[in-house]
Coordinates of C-alpha atoms and ligand atoms in Angstrom, one line a residue:
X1 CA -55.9 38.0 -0.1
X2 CA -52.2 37.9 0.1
X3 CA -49.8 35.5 2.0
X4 CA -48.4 37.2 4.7
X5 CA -47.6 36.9 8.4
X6 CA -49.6 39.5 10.9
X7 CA -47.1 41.6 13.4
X8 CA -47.9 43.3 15.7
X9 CA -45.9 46.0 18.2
X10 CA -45.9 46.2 22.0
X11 CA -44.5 47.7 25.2
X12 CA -41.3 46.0 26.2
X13 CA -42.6 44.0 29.5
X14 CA -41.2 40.2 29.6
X15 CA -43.7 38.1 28.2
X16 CA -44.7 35.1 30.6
X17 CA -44.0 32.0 29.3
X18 CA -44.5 30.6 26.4
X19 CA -42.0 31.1 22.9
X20 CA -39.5 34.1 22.4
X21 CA -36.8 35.4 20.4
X22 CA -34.4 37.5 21.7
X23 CA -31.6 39.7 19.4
X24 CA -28.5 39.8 21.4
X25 CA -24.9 40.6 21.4
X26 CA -21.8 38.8 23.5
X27 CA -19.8 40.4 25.1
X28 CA -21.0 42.3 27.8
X29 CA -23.8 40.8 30.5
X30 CA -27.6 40.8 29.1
X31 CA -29.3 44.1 30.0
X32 CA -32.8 45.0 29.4
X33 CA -35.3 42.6 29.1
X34 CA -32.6 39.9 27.9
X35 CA -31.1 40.5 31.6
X36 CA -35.0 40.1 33.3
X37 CA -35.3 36.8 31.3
X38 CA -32.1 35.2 32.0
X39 CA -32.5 36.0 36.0
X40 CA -36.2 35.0 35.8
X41 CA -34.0 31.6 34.6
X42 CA -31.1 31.7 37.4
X43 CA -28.6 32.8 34.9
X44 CA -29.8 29.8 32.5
X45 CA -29.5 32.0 29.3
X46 CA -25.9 32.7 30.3
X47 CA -25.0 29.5 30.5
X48 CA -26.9 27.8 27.6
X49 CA -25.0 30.4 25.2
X50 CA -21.3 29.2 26.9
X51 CA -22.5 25.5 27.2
X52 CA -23.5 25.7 23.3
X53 CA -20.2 27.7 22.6
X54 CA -22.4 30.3 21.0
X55 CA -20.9 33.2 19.7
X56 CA -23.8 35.7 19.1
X57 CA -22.8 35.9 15.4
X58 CA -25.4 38.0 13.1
X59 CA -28.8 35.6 13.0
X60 CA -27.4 32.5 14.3
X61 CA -29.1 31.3 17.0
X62 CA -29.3 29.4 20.6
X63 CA -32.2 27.6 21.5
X64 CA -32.9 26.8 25.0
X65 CA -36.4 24.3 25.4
X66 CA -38.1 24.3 28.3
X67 CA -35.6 26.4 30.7
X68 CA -38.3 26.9 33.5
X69 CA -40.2 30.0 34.5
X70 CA -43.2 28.9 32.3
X71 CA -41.1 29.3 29.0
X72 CA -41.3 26.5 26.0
X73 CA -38.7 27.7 24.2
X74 CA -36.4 30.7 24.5
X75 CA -34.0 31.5 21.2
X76 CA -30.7 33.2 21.5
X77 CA -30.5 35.4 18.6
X78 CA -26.9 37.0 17.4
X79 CA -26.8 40.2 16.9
X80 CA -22.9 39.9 15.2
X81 CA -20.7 42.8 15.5
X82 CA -22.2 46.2 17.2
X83 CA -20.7 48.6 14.7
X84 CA -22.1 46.3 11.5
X85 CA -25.4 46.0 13.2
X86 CA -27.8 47.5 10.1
X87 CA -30.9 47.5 8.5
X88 CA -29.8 44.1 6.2
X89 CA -28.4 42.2 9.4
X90 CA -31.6 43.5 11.3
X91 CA -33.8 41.4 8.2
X92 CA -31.3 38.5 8.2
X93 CA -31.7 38.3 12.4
X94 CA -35.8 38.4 11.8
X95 CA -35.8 35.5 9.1
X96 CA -34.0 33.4 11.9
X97 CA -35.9 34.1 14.8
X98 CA -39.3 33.6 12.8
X99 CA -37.9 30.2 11.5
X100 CA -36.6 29.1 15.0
X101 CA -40.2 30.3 16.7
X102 CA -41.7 28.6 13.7
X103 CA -40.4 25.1 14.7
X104 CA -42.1 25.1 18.4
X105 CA -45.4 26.6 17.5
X106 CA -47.8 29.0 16.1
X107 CA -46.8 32.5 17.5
X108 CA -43.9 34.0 19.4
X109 CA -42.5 37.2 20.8
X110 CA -39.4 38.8 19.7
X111 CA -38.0 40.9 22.8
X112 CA -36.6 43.7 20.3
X113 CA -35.6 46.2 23.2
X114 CA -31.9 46.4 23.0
X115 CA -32.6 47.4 19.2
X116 CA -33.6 50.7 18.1
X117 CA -37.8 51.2 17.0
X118 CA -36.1 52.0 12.9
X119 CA -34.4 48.0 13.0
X120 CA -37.1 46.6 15.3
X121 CA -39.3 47.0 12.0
X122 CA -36.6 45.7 9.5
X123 CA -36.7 42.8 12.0
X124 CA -40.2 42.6 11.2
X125 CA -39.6 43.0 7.8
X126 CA -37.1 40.0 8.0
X127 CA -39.8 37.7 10.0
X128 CA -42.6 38.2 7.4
X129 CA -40.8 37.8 4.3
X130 CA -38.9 34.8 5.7
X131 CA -42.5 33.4 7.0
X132 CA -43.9 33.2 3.4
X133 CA -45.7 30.4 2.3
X134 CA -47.5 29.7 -0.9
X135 CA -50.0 26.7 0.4
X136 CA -53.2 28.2 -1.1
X137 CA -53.7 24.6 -2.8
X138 CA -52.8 22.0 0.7
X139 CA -56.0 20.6 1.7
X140 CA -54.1 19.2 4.4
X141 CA -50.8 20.2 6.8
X142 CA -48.0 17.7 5.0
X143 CA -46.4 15.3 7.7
X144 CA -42.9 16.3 9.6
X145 CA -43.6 19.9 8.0
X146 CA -43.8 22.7 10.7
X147 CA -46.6 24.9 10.5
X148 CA -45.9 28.8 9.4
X149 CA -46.1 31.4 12.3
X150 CA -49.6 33.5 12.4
X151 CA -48.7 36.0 14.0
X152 CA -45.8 37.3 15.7
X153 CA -45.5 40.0 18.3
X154 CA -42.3 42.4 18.6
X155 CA -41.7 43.7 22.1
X156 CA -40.4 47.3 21.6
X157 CA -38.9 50.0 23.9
X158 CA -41.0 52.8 21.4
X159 CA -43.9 50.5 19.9
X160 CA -45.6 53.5 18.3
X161 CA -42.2 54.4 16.7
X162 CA -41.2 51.0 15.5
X163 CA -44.8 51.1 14.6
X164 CA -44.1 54.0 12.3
X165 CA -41.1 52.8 11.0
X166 CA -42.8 49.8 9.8
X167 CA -45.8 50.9 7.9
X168 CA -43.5 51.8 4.7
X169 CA -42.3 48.7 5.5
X170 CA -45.2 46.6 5.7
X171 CA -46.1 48.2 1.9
X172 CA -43.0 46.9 0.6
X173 CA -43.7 43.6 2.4
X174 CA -47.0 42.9 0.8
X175 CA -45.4 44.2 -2.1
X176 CA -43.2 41.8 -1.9
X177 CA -45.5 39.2 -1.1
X178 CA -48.4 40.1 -3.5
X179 CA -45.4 39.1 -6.0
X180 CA -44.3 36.2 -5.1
X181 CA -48.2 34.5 -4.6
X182 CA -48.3 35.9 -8.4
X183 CA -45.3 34.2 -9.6
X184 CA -46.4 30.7 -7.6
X185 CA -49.9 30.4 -9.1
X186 CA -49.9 27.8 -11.7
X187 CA -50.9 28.8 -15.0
X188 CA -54.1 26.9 -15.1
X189 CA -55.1 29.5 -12.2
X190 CA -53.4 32.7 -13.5
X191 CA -54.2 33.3 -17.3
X192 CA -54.1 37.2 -18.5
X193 CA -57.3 37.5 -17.7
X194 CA -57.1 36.6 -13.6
X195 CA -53.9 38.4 -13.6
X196 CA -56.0 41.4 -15.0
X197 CA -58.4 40.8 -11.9
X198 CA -55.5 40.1 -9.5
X199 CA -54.3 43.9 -10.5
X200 CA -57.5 45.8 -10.7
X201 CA -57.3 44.8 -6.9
X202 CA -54.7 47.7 -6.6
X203 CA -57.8 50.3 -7.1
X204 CA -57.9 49.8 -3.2
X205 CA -54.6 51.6 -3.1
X206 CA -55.8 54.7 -4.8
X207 CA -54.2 52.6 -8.2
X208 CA -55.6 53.7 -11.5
X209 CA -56.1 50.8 -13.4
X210 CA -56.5 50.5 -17.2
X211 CA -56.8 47.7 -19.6
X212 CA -56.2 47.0 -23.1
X213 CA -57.8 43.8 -24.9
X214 CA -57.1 42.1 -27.9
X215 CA -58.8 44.7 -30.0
X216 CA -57.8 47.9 -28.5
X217 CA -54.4 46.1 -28.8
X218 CA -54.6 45.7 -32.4
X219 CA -56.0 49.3 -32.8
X220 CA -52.5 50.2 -31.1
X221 CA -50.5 48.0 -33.8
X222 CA -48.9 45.3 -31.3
X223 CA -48.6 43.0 -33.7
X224 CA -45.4 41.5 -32.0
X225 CA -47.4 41.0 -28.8
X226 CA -50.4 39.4 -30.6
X227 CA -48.5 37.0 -32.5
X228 CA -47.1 35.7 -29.2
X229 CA -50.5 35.3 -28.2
X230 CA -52.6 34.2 -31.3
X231 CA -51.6 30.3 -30.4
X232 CA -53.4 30.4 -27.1
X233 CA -56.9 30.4 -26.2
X234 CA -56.5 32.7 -23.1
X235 CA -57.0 36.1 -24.4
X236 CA -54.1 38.7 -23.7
X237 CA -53.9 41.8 -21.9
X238 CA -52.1 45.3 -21.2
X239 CA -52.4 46.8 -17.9
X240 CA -51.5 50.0 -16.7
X241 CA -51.2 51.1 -13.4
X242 CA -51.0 54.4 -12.1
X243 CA -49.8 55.8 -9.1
X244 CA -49.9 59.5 -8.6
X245 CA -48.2 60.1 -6.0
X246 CA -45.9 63.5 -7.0
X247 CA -46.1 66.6 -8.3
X248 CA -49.3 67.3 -10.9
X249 CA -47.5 67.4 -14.2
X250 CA -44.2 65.7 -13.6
X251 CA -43.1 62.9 -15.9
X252 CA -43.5 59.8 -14.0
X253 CA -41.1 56.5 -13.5
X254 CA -42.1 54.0 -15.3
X255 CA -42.1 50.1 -15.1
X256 CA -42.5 47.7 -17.5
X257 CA -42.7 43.7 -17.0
X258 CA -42.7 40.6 -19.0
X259 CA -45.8 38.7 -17.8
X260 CA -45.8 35.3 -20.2
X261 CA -48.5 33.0 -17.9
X262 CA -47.2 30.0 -19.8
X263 CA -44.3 30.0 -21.7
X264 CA -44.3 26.3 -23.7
X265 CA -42.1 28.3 -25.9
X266 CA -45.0 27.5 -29.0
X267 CA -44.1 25.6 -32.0
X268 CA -40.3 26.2 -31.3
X269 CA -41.4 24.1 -28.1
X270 CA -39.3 23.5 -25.2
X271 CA -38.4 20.3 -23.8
X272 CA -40.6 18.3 -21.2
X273 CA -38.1 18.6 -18.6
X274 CA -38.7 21.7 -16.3
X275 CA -41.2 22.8 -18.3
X276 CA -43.7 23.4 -15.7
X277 CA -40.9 26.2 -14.3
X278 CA -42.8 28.6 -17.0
X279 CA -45.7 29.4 -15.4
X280 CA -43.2 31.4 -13.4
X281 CA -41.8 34.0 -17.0
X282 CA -44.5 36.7 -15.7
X283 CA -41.9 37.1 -12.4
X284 CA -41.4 40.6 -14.0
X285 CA -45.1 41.6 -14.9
X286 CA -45.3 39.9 -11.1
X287 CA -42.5 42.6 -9.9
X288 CA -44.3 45.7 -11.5
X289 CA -47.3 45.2 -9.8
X290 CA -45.7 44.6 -6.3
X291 CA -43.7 47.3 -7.2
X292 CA -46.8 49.6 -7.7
X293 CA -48.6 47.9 -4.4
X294 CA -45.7 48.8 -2.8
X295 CA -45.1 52.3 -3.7
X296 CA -49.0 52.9 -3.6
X297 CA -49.3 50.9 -0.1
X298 CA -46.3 53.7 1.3
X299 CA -48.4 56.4 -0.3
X300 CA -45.0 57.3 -2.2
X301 CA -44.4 61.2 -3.7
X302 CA -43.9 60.0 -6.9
X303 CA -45.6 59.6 -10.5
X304 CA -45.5 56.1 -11.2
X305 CA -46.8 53.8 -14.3
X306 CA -46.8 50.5 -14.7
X307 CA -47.3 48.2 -17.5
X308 CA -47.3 45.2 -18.0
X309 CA -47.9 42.2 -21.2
X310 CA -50.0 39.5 -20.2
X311 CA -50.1 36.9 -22.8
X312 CA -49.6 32.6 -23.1
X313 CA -47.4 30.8 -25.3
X314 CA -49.0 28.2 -26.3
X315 CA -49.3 25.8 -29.6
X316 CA -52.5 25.5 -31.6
X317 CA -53.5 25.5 -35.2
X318 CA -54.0 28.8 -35.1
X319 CA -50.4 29.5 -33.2
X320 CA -47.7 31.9 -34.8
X321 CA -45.4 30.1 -37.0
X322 CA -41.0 30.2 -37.3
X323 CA -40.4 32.3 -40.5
X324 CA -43.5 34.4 -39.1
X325 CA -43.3 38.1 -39.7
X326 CA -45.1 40.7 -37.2
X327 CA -45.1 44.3 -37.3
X328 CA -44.3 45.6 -34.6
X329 CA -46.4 49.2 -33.2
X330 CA -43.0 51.3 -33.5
X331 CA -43.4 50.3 -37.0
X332 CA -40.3 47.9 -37.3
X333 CA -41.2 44.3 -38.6
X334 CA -39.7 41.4 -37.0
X335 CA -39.0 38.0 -38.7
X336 CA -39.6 35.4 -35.7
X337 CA -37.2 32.8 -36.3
X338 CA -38.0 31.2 -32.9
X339 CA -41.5 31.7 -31.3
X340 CA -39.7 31.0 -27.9
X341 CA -37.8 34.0 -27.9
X342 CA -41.2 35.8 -27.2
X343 CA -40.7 38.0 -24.3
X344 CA -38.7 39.9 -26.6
X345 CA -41.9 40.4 -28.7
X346 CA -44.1 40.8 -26.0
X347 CA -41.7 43.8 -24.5
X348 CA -41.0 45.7 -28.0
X349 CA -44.5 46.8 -27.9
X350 CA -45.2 47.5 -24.5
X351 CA -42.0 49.3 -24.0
X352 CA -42.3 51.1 -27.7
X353 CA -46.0 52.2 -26.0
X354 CA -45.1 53.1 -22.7
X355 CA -42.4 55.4 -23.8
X356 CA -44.4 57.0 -26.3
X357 CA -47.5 57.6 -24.3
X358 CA -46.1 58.8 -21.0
X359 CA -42.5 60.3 -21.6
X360 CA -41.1 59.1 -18.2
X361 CA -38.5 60.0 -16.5
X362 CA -36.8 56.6 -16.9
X363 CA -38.1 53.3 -17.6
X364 CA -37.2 50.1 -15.9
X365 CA -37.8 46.7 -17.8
X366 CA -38.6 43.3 -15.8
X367 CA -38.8 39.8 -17.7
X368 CA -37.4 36.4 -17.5
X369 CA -36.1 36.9 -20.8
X370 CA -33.3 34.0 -21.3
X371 CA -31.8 30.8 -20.4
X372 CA -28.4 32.3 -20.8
X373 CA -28.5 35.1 -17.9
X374 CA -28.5 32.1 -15.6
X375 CA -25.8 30.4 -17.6
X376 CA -23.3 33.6 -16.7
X377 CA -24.7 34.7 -13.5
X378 CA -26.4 31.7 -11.7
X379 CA -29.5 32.4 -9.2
X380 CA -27.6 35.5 -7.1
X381 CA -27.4 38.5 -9.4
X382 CA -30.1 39.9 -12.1
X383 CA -28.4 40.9 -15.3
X384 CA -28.6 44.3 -16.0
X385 CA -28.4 46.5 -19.1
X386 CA -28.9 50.1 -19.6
X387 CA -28.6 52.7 -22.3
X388 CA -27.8 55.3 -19.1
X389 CA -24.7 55.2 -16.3
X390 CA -26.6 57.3 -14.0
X391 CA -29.6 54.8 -13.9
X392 CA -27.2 51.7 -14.0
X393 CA -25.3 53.1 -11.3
X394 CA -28.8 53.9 -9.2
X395 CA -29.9 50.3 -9.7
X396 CA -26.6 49.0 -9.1
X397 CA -25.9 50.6 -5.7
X398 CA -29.9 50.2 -4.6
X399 CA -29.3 46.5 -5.6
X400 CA -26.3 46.3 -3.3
X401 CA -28.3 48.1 -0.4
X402 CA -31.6 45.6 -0.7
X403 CA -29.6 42.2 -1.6
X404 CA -31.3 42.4 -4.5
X405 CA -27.9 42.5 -6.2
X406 CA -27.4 42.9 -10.3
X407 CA -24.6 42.6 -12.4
X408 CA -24.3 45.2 -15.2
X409 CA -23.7 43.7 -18.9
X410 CA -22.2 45.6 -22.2
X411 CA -24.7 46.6 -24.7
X412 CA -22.6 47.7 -27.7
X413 CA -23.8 48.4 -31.3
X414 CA -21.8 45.3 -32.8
X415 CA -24.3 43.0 -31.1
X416 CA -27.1 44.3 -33.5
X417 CA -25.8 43.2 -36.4
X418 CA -26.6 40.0 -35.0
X419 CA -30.2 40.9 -35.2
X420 CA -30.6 41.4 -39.1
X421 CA -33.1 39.7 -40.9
X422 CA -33.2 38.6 -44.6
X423 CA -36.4 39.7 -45.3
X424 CA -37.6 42.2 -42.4
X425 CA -36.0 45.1 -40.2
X426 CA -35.0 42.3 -37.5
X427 CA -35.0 38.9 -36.2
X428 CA -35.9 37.7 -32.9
X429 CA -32.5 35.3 -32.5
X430 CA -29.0 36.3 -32.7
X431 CA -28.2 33.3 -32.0
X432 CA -26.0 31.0 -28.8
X433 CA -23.4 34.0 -28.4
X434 CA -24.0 36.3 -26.1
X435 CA -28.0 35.3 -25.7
X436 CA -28.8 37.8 -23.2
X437 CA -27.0 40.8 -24.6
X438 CA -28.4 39.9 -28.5
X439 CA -32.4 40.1 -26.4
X440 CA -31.6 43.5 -24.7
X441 CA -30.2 44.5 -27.7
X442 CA -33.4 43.8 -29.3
X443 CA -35.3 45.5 -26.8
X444 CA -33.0 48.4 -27.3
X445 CA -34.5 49.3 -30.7
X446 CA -37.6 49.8 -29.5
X447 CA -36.8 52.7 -26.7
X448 CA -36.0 56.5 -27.9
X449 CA -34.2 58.8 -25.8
X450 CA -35.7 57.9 -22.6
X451 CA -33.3 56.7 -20.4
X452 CA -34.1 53.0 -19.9
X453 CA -32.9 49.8 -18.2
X454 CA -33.8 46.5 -18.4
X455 CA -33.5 43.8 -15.7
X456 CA -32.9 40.0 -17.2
X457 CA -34.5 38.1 -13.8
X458 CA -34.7 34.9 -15.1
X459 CA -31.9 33.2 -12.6
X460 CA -33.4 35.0 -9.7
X461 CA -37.5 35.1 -9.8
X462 CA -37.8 31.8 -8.9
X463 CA -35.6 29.2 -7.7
X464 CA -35.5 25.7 -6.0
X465 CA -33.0 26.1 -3.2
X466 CA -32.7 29.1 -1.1
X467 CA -30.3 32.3 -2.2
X468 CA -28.6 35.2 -0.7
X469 CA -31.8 37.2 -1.1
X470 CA -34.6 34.8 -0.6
X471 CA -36.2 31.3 0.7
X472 CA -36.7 28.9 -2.1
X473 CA -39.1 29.5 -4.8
X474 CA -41.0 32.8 -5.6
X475 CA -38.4 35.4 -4.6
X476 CA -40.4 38.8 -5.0
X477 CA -37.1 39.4 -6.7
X478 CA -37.6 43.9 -8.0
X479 CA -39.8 44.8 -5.6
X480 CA -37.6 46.0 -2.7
X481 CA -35.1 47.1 -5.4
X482 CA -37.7 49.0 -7.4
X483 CA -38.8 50.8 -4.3
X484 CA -36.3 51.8 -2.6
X485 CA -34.4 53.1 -5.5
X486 CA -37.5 55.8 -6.2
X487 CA -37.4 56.3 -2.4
X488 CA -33.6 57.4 -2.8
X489 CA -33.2 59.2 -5.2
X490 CA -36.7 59.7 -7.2
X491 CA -38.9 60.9 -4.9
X492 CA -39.9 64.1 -3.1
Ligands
BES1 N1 -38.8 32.4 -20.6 C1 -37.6 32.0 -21.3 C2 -36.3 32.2 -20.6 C3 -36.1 31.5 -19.3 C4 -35.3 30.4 -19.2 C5 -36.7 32.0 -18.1 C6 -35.1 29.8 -18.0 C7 -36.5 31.3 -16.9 C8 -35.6 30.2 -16.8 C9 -37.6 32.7 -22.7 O1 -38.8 33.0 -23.2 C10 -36.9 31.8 -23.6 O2 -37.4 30.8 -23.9 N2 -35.7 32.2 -24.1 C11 -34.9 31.4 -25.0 C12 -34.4 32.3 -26.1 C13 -33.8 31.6 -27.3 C14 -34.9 30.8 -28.0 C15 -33.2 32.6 -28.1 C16 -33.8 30.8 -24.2 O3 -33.2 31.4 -23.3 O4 -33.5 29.6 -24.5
MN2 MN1 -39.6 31.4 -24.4
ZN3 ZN1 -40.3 33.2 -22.0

């Protein structure tokens, strides 16, 4: 089951009584069913806007309790400017109306008439993923806290249209939200192996699913991987998902996440403070998969793989020591200085093997991969590296579109030589300067020709006060940007 809020379309006839939300501009008088409303109210919508000075600016809003004609509360929405009225505003005007129906009760009617059926849905799309809730583990409601809507209901001029515009939608929203329940489990709940189950769920989609264990891992020769994971008593996984989608025979996208269930950081071991944060460094294993749901759910014309590296980081007598080294299955050996710079390890394999095996068109990388991408770019922007402008500039601009926003960081050759070892082909530290570049660096030498980027999420995944692109904590952070970049300029 995944968290999300139920919507559902209808004609645009007023609804009697009860709670609505309706979009609206200034300016000129209400028309449509804004206009029935507010003379069903003598005028009383008129006037609450002018009495509250409210300006109709994009997703604030007016609430009026209780104005008569059987309604509990009736919420003034903004619309903002006419001509900057788009998809993104459309989202940001849902989010508010859900939150402001949210406050007076379980369900609620936006009146969506004045907008067109295409940002009717983003509306919806800005309701449901602004609705989310992780509370899987309340046993009971906590005091003062609101209840989350169940189900909201968006009065449409053209419901079968808005309808239609929202099924691709809806994908991307459960997507989205199939993500973000991943990357709130705790760690006791989501080892490699329920994260295995969680994905073989994606079969319903029409999702191949595949799985390698410990042994057929070994076979492979991911040593790097299994010395991440040889301290834990969890056993690791692989998983590759495949989406079909395109043309028989073409090289597929690819997506590859860091999915670390528990990252104590091992016998390098982190400190106690915040450590419980690290159940969240599979956000990018968590992004693949709602990134396949998603283009799987939108039945998407495109080849797409994903795979992802399940493993813990955990200390045990058994666990993978400093001064360690691992052969990696590209061959290259890696002295691991610290064992918690381990996404690195965990990635040179499964990007090394993705590459190898399926020759995709591109491959995209997802991990929380260091402390020092939120150091230079806080909780609003991804960092992003690439060995390829025209990808780069794809992300870049599909990140500007969604909100998903990245921030694109040098990767030149000088930054390797930080990365020589004494006694193997690399080390897994290069050290304070420059953290983030020194790990994509690393990453780096185990991708060929394929053009490849990798996205450093750790500032953005998960985060405890809300940001430009999401509520606080799970953020679903890669999967709107993920699909709508194959959906402009991948697919078809
Ligand atoms: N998972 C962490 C990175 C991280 C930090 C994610 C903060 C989310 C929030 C990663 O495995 C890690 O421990 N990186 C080390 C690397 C260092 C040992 C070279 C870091 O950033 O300190
Ligand atoms: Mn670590
Ligand atoms: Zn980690």
């Amino acid at each position: 089951m995944i968290h999300m809020l139920d919507i559902a379309f209808s004609d645009a006839t007023v609804p009697s009584g009860g709670a609505i939300a309706i979009p609206a501009t200034s300016g000129t008088s209400p028309t449509g069913l804004f206009a029935t409303v507010n003379t069903a109210l003598d005028g009383a919508l008129e006037r609450a806007a002018k009495a509250a000075s409210f300006d109709f600016e994009a997703a604030k809003t007016c609430v009026v309790l209780a104005p008569g004609a059987g309604y509990d509360r009736v919420v003034l929405v903004g619309l903002g400017r006419a001509d900057e009225l788009d998809a993104t505003v459309a989202e940001k005007v849902g989010v508010a109306a859900a939150k402001a129906l949210a406050a007076g009760g379980t369900t609620g009617v936006i009146v969506a008439d004045a907008l067109t059926p295409e940002l009717a849905a983003h509306v919806a799309l800005g309701a449901v993923l602004g609705s989310y809730r992780f509370d899987s583990y309340r046993t009971q409601p906590r005091k003062g806290e609101t209840a989350p809507l169940a189900s909201l209901d968006i009065a449409t001029s053209d419901p079968a249209a808005a309808q239609a515009a929202w099924a691709p939608l809806a994908a991307v929203a459960r997507g989205v939200c199939l993500c973000r329940d991943l990357v709130s489990e705790p760690a006791n709940m989501l080892r490699p192996p329920e994260f295995e189950q969680r994905i073989l769920a994606l079969r319903d989609l029409g999702v191949t699913v595949e799985v390698l264990d410990r042994d057929a891992m070994a076979e492979l020769g991911f040593g790097a991987l299994l010395g991440v994971a040889q301290g834990s008593d969890a056993p690791p996984r692989t998983v590759i998902m495949r989406w079909n989608g395109g043309a028989e025979g073409e090289a597929p996208v690819a997506f590859v996440g860091k999915g670390v269930t528990f990252d104590s950081g091992g016998i390098s071991i982190k400190p106690a403070a915040g450590m419980d944060e690290m159940k969240t460094d599979m956000a990018g294993a968590a992004a693949v998969v709602g990134t396949m749901a998603a283009l799987a759910g939108r039945k998407a014309k495109v080849n797409a793989v994903g795979v992802v590296g399940l493993v813990e980081n955990m200390l045990s007598g058994n666990a993978q020591r400093p001064g360690d080294v691992v052969r990696t299955a590209a061959g290259q050996t890696v002295e691991v200085l610290n064992t918690d710079a381990e996404g690195r390890l965990v990635l040179a394999d499964v990007l090394w093997y993705t590459q190898d095996r399926f020759s995709p068109r591109f491959m995209v990388d997802l991990a929380t991969l260091t402390g020092a991408i939120v150091v230079g770019l806080g909780h609003e922007r991804a960092g992003l590296f690439s060995n390829s402008d025209e990808l780069a500039a794809n992300l870049s601009g599909t990140g500007e579109a969604t909100g998903e926003k990245l921030w694109r960081m040098p990767l030149d050759a000088a930054y390797l030589e930080r990365l020589r070892s004494d006694i193997a082909d690399l080390k897994n530290i290069g050290g304070r300067p420059g953290g983030s570049i020194t790990a994509a660096k690393f990453l780096e030498c185990f991708v060929n020709e394929v053009p490849w980027a990798h996205l450093d999420i750790a500032g953005v995944a998960f985060t405890t006060k809300a940001t430009s692109h999401a509520p606080k904590g799970a953020s679903g952070f890669g999967v709107r940007l993920l699909d709508r970049m194959v959906s402009t300029y991948y697919e078809g």
